[in-house]
JSON list of C-alpha atoms in Angstrom, two decimals:
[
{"chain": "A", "resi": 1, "resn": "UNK", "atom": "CA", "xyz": [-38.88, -15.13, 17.00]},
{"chain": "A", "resi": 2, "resn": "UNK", "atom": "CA", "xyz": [-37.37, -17.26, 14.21]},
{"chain": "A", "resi": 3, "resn": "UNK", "atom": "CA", "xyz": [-37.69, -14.71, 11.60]},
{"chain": "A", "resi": 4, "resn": "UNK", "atom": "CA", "xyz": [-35.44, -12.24, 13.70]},
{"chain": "A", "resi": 5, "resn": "UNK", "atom": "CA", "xyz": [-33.20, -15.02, 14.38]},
{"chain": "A", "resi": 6, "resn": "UNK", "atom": "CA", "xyz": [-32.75, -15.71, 10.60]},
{"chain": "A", "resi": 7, "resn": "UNK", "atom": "CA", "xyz": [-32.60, -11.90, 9.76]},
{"chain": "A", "resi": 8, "resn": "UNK", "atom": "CA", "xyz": [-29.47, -11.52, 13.05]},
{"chain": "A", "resi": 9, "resn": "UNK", "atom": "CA", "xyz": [-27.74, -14.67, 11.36]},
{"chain": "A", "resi": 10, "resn": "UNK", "atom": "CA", "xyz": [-28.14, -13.20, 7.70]},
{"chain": "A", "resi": 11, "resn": "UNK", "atom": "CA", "xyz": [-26.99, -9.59, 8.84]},
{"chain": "A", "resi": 12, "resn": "UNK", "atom": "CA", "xyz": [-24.02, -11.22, 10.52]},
{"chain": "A", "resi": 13, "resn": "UNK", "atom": "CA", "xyz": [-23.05, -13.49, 8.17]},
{"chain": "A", "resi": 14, "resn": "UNK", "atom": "CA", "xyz": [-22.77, -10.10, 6.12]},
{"chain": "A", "resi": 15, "resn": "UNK", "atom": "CA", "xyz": [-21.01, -8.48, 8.18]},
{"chain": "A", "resi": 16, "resn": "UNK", "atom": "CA", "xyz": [-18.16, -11.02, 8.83]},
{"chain": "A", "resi": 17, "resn": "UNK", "atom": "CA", "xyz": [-17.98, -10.72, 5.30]},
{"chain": "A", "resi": 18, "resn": "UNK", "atom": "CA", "xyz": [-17.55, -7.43, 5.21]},
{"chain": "A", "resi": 19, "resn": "UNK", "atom": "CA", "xyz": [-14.48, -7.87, 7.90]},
{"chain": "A", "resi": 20, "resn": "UNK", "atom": "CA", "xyz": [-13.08, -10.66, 5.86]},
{"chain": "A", "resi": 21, "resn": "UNK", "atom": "CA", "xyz": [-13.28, -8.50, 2.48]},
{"chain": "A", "resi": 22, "resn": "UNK", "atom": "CA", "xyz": [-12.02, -5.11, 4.28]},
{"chain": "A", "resi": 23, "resn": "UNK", "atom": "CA", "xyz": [-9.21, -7.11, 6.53]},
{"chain": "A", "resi": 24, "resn": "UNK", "atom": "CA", "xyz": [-8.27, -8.97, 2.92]},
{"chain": "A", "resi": 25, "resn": "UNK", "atom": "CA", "xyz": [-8.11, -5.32, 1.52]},
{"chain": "A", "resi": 26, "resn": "UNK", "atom": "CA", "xyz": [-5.37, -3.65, 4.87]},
{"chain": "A", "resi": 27, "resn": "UNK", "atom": "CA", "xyz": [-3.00, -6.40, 4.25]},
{"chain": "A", "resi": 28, "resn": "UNK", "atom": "CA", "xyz": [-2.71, -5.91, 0.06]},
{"chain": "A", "resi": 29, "resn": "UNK", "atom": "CA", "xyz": [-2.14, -2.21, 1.16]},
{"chain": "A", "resi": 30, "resn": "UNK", "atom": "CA", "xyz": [0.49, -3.26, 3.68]},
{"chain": "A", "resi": 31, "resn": "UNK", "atom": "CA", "xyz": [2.02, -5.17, 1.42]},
{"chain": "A", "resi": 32, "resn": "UNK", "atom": "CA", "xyz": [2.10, -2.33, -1.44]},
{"chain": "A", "resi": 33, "resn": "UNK", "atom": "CA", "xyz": [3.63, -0.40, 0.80]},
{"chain": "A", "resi": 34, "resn": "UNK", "atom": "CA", "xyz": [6.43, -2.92, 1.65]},
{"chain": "A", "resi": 35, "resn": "UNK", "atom": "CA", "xyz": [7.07, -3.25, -1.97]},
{"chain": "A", "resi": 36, "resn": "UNK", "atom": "CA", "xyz": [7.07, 0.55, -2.75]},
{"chain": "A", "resi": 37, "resn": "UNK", "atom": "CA", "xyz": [9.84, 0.83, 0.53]},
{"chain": "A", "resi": 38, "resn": "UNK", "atom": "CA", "xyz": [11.94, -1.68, -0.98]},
{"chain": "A", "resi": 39, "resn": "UNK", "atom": "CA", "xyz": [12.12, 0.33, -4.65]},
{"chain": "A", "resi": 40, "resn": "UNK", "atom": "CA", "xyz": [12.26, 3.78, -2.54]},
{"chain": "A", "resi": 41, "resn": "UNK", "atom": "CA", "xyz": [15.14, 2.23, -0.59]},
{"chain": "A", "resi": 42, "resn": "UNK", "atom": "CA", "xyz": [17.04, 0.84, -3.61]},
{"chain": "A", "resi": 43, "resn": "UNK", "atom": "CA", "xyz": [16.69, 3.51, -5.76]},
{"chain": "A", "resi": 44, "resn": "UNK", "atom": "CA", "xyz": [18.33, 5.70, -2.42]},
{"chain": "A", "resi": 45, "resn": "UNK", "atom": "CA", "xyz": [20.88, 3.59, -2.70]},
{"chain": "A", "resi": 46, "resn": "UNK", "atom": "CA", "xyz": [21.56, 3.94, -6.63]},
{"chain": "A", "resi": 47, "resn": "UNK", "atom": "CA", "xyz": [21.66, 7.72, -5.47]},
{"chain": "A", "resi": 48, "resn": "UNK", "atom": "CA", "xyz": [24.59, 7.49, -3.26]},
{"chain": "A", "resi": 49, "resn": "UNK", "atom": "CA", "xyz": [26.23, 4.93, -5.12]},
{"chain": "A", "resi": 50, "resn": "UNK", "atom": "CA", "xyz": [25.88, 7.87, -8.03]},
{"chain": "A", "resi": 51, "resn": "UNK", "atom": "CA", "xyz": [26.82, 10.51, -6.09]},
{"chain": "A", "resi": 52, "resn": "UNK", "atom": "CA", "xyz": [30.39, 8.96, -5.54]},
{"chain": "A", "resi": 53, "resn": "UNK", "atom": "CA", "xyz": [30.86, 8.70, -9.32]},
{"chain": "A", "resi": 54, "resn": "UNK", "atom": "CA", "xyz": [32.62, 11.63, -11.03]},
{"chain": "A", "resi": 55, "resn": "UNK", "atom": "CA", "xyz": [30.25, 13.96, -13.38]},
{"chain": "A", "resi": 56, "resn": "UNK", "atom": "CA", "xyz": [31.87, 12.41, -16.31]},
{"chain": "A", "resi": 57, "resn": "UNK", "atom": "CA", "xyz": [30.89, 8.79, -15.98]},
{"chain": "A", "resi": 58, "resn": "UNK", "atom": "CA", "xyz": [29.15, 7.13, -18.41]},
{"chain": "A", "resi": 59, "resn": "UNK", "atom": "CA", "xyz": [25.74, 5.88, -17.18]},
{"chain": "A", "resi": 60, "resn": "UNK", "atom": "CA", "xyz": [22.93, 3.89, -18.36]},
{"chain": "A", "resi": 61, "resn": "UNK", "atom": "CA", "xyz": [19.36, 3.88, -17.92]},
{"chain": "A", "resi": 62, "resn": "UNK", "atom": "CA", "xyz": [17.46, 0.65, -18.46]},
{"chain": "A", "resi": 63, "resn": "UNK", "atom": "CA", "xyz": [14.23, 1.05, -20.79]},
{"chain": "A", "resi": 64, "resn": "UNK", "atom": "CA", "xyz": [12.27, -1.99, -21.50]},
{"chain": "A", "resi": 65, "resn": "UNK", "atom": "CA", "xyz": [14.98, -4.47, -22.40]},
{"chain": "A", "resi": 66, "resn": "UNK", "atom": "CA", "xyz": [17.63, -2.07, -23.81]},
{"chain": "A", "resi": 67, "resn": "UNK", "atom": "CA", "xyz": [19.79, 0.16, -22.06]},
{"chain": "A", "resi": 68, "resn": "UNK", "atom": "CA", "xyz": [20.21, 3.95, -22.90]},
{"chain": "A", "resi": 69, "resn": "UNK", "atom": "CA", "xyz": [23.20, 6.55, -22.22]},
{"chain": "A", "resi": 70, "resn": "UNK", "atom": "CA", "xyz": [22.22, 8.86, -20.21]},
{"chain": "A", "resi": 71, "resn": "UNK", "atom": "CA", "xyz": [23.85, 11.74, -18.83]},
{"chain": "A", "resi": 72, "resn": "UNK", "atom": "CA", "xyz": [24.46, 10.91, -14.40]},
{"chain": "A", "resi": 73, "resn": "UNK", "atom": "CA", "xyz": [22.42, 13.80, -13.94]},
{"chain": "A", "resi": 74, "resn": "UNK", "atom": "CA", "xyz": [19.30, 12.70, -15.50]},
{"chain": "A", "resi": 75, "resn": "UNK", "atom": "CA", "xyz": [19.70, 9.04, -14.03]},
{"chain": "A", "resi": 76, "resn": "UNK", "atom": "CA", "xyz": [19.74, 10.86, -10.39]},
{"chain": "A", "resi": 77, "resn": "UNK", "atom": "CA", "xyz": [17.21, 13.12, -11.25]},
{"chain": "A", "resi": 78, "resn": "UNK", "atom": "CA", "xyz": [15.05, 10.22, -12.32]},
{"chain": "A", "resi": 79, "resn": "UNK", "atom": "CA", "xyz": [15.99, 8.70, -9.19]},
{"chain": "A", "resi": 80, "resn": "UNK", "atom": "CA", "xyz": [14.55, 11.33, -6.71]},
{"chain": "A", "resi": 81, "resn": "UNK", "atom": "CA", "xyz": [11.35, 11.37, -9.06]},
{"chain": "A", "resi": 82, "resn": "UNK", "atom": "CA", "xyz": [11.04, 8.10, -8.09]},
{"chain": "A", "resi": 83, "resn": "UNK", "atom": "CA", "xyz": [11.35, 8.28, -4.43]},
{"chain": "A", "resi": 84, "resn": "UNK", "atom": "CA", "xyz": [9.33, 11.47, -4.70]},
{"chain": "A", "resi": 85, "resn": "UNK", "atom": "CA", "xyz": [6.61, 9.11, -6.77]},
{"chain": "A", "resi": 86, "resn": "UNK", "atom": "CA", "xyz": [6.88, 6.36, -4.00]},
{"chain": "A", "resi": 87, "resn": "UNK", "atom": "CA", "xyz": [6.46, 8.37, -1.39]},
{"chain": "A", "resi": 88, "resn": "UNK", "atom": "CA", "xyz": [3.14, 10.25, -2.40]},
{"chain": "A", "resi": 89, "resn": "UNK", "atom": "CA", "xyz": [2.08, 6.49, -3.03]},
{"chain": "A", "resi": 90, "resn": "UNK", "atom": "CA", "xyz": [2.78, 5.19, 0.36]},
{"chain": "A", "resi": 91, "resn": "UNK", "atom": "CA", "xyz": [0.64, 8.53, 1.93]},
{"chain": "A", "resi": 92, "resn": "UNK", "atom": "CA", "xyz": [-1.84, 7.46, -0.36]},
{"chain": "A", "resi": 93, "resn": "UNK", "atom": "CA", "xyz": [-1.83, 4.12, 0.81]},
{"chain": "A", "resi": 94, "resn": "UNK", "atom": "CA", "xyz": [-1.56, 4.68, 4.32]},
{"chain": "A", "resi": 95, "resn": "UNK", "atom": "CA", "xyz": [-4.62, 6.85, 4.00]},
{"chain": "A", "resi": 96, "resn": "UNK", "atom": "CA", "xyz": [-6.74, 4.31, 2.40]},
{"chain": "A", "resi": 97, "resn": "UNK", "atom": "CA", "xyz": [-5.37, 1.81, 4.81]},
{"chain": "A", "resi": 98, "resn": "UNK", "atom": "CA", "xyz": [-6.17, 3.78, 7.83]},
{"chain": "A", "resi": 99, "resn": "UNK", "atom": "CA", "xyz": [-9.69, 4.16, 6.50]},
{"chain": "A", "resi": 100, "resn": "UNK", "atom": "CA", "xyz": [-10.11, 0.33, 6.11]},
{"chain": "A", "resi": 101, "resn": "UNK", "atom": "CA", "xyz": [-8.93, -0.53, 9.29]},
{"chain": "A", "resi": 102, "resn": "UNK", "atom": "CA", "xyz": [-11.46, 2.38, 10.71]},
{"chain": "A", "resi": 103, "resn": "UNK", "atom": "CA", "xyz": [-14.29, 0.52, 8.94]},
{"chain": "A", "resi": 104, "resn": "UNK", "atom": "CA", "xyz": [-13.30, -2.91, 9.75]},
{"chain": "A", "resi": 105, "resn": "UNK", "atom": "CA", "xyz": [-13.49, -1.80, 13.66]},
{"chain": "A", "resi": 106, "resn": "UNK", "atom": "CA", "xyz": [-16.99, -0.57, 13.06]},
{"chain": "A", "resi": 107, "resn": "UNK", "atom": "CA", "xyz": [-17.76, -3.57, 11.39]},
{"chain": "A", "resi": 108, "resn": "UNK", "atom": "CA", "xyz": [-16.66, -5.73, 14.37]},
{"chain": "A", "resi": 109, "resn": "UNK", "atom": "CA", "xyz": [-18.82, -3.39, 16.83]},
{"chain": "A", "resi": 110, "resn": "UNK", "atom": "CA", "xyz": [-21.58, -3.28, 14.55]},
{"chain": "A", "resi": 111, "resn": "UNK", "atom": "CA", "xyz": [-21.37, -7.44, 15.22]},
{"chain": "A", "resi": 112, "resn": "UNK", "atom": "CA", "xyz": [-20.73, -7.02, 18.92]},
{"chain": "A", "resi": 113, "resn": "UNK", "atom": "CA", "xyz": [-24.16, -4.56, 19.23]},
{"chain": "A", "resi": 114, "resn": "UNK", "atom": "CA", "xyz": [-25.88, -7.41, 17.02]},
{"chain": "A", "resi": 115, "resn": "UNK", "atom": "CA", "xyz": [-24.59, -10.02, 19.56]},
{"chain": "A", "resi": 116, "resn": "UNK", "atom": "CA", "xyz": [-25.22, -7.83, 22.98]},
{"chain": "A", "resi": 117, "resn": "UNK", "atom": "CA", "xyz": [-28.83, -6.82, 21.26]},
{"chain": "A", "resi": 118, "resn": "UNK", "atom": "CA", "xyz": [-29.84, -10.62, 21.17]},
{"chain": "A", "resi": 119, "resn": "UNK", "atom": "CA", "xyz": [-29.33, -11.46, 24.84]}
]
């Protein structure tokens, strides 16, 4: 009876490691996608700020530590790649996020069975 006790205690041990790990894992994605928000927000906002500006306006694009002139155009265009870009990240995310939290519940009734099996 001791050796199952020792094998329940090593297979749960496991797998509250498992939940610590994959739990660990949903909050870095929750916080990528806060972070990926914020740029998809501010560069919305460069947009309209942009789109009050008259055609002719002389705009620069940061690149590394320099700045280069860029036609307003290409500095919105760039813009809306970059929300595009964000926003296929965040689905991404959300995906992989949605899959973690899926295993981290099985996890947790995987430890619940292992529980219920040893009364």
């Amino acid at each position: 009876m001791s050796n199952f006790d020792s094998e329940l205690k090593n297979a749960f041990q496991q797998l509250q490691l498992k939940v610590a790990v994959t739990t660990q894992q949903v909050k870095l994605a929750e916080a990528q996608i806060a972070q990926i928000s914020r740029n998809i927000t501010h560069a919305r906002l460069t947009d309209q700020e942009l789109s009050l500006l008259p055609a002719e306006t002389k705009t620069y694009q940061s690149v590394g530590r320099m700045f280069i002139l860029e036609p307003i155009d290409y500095v919105r265009l760039n813009l809306k790649n970059k929300i595009e870009e964000g926003e296929l990240k965040i689905k991404a995310i959300e995906q992989t996020k949605e899959r973690l939290q899926k295993n981290v519940k099985d996890q947790e009734d995987s430890i619940r069975e292992m529980l219920s099996a040893r009364h």
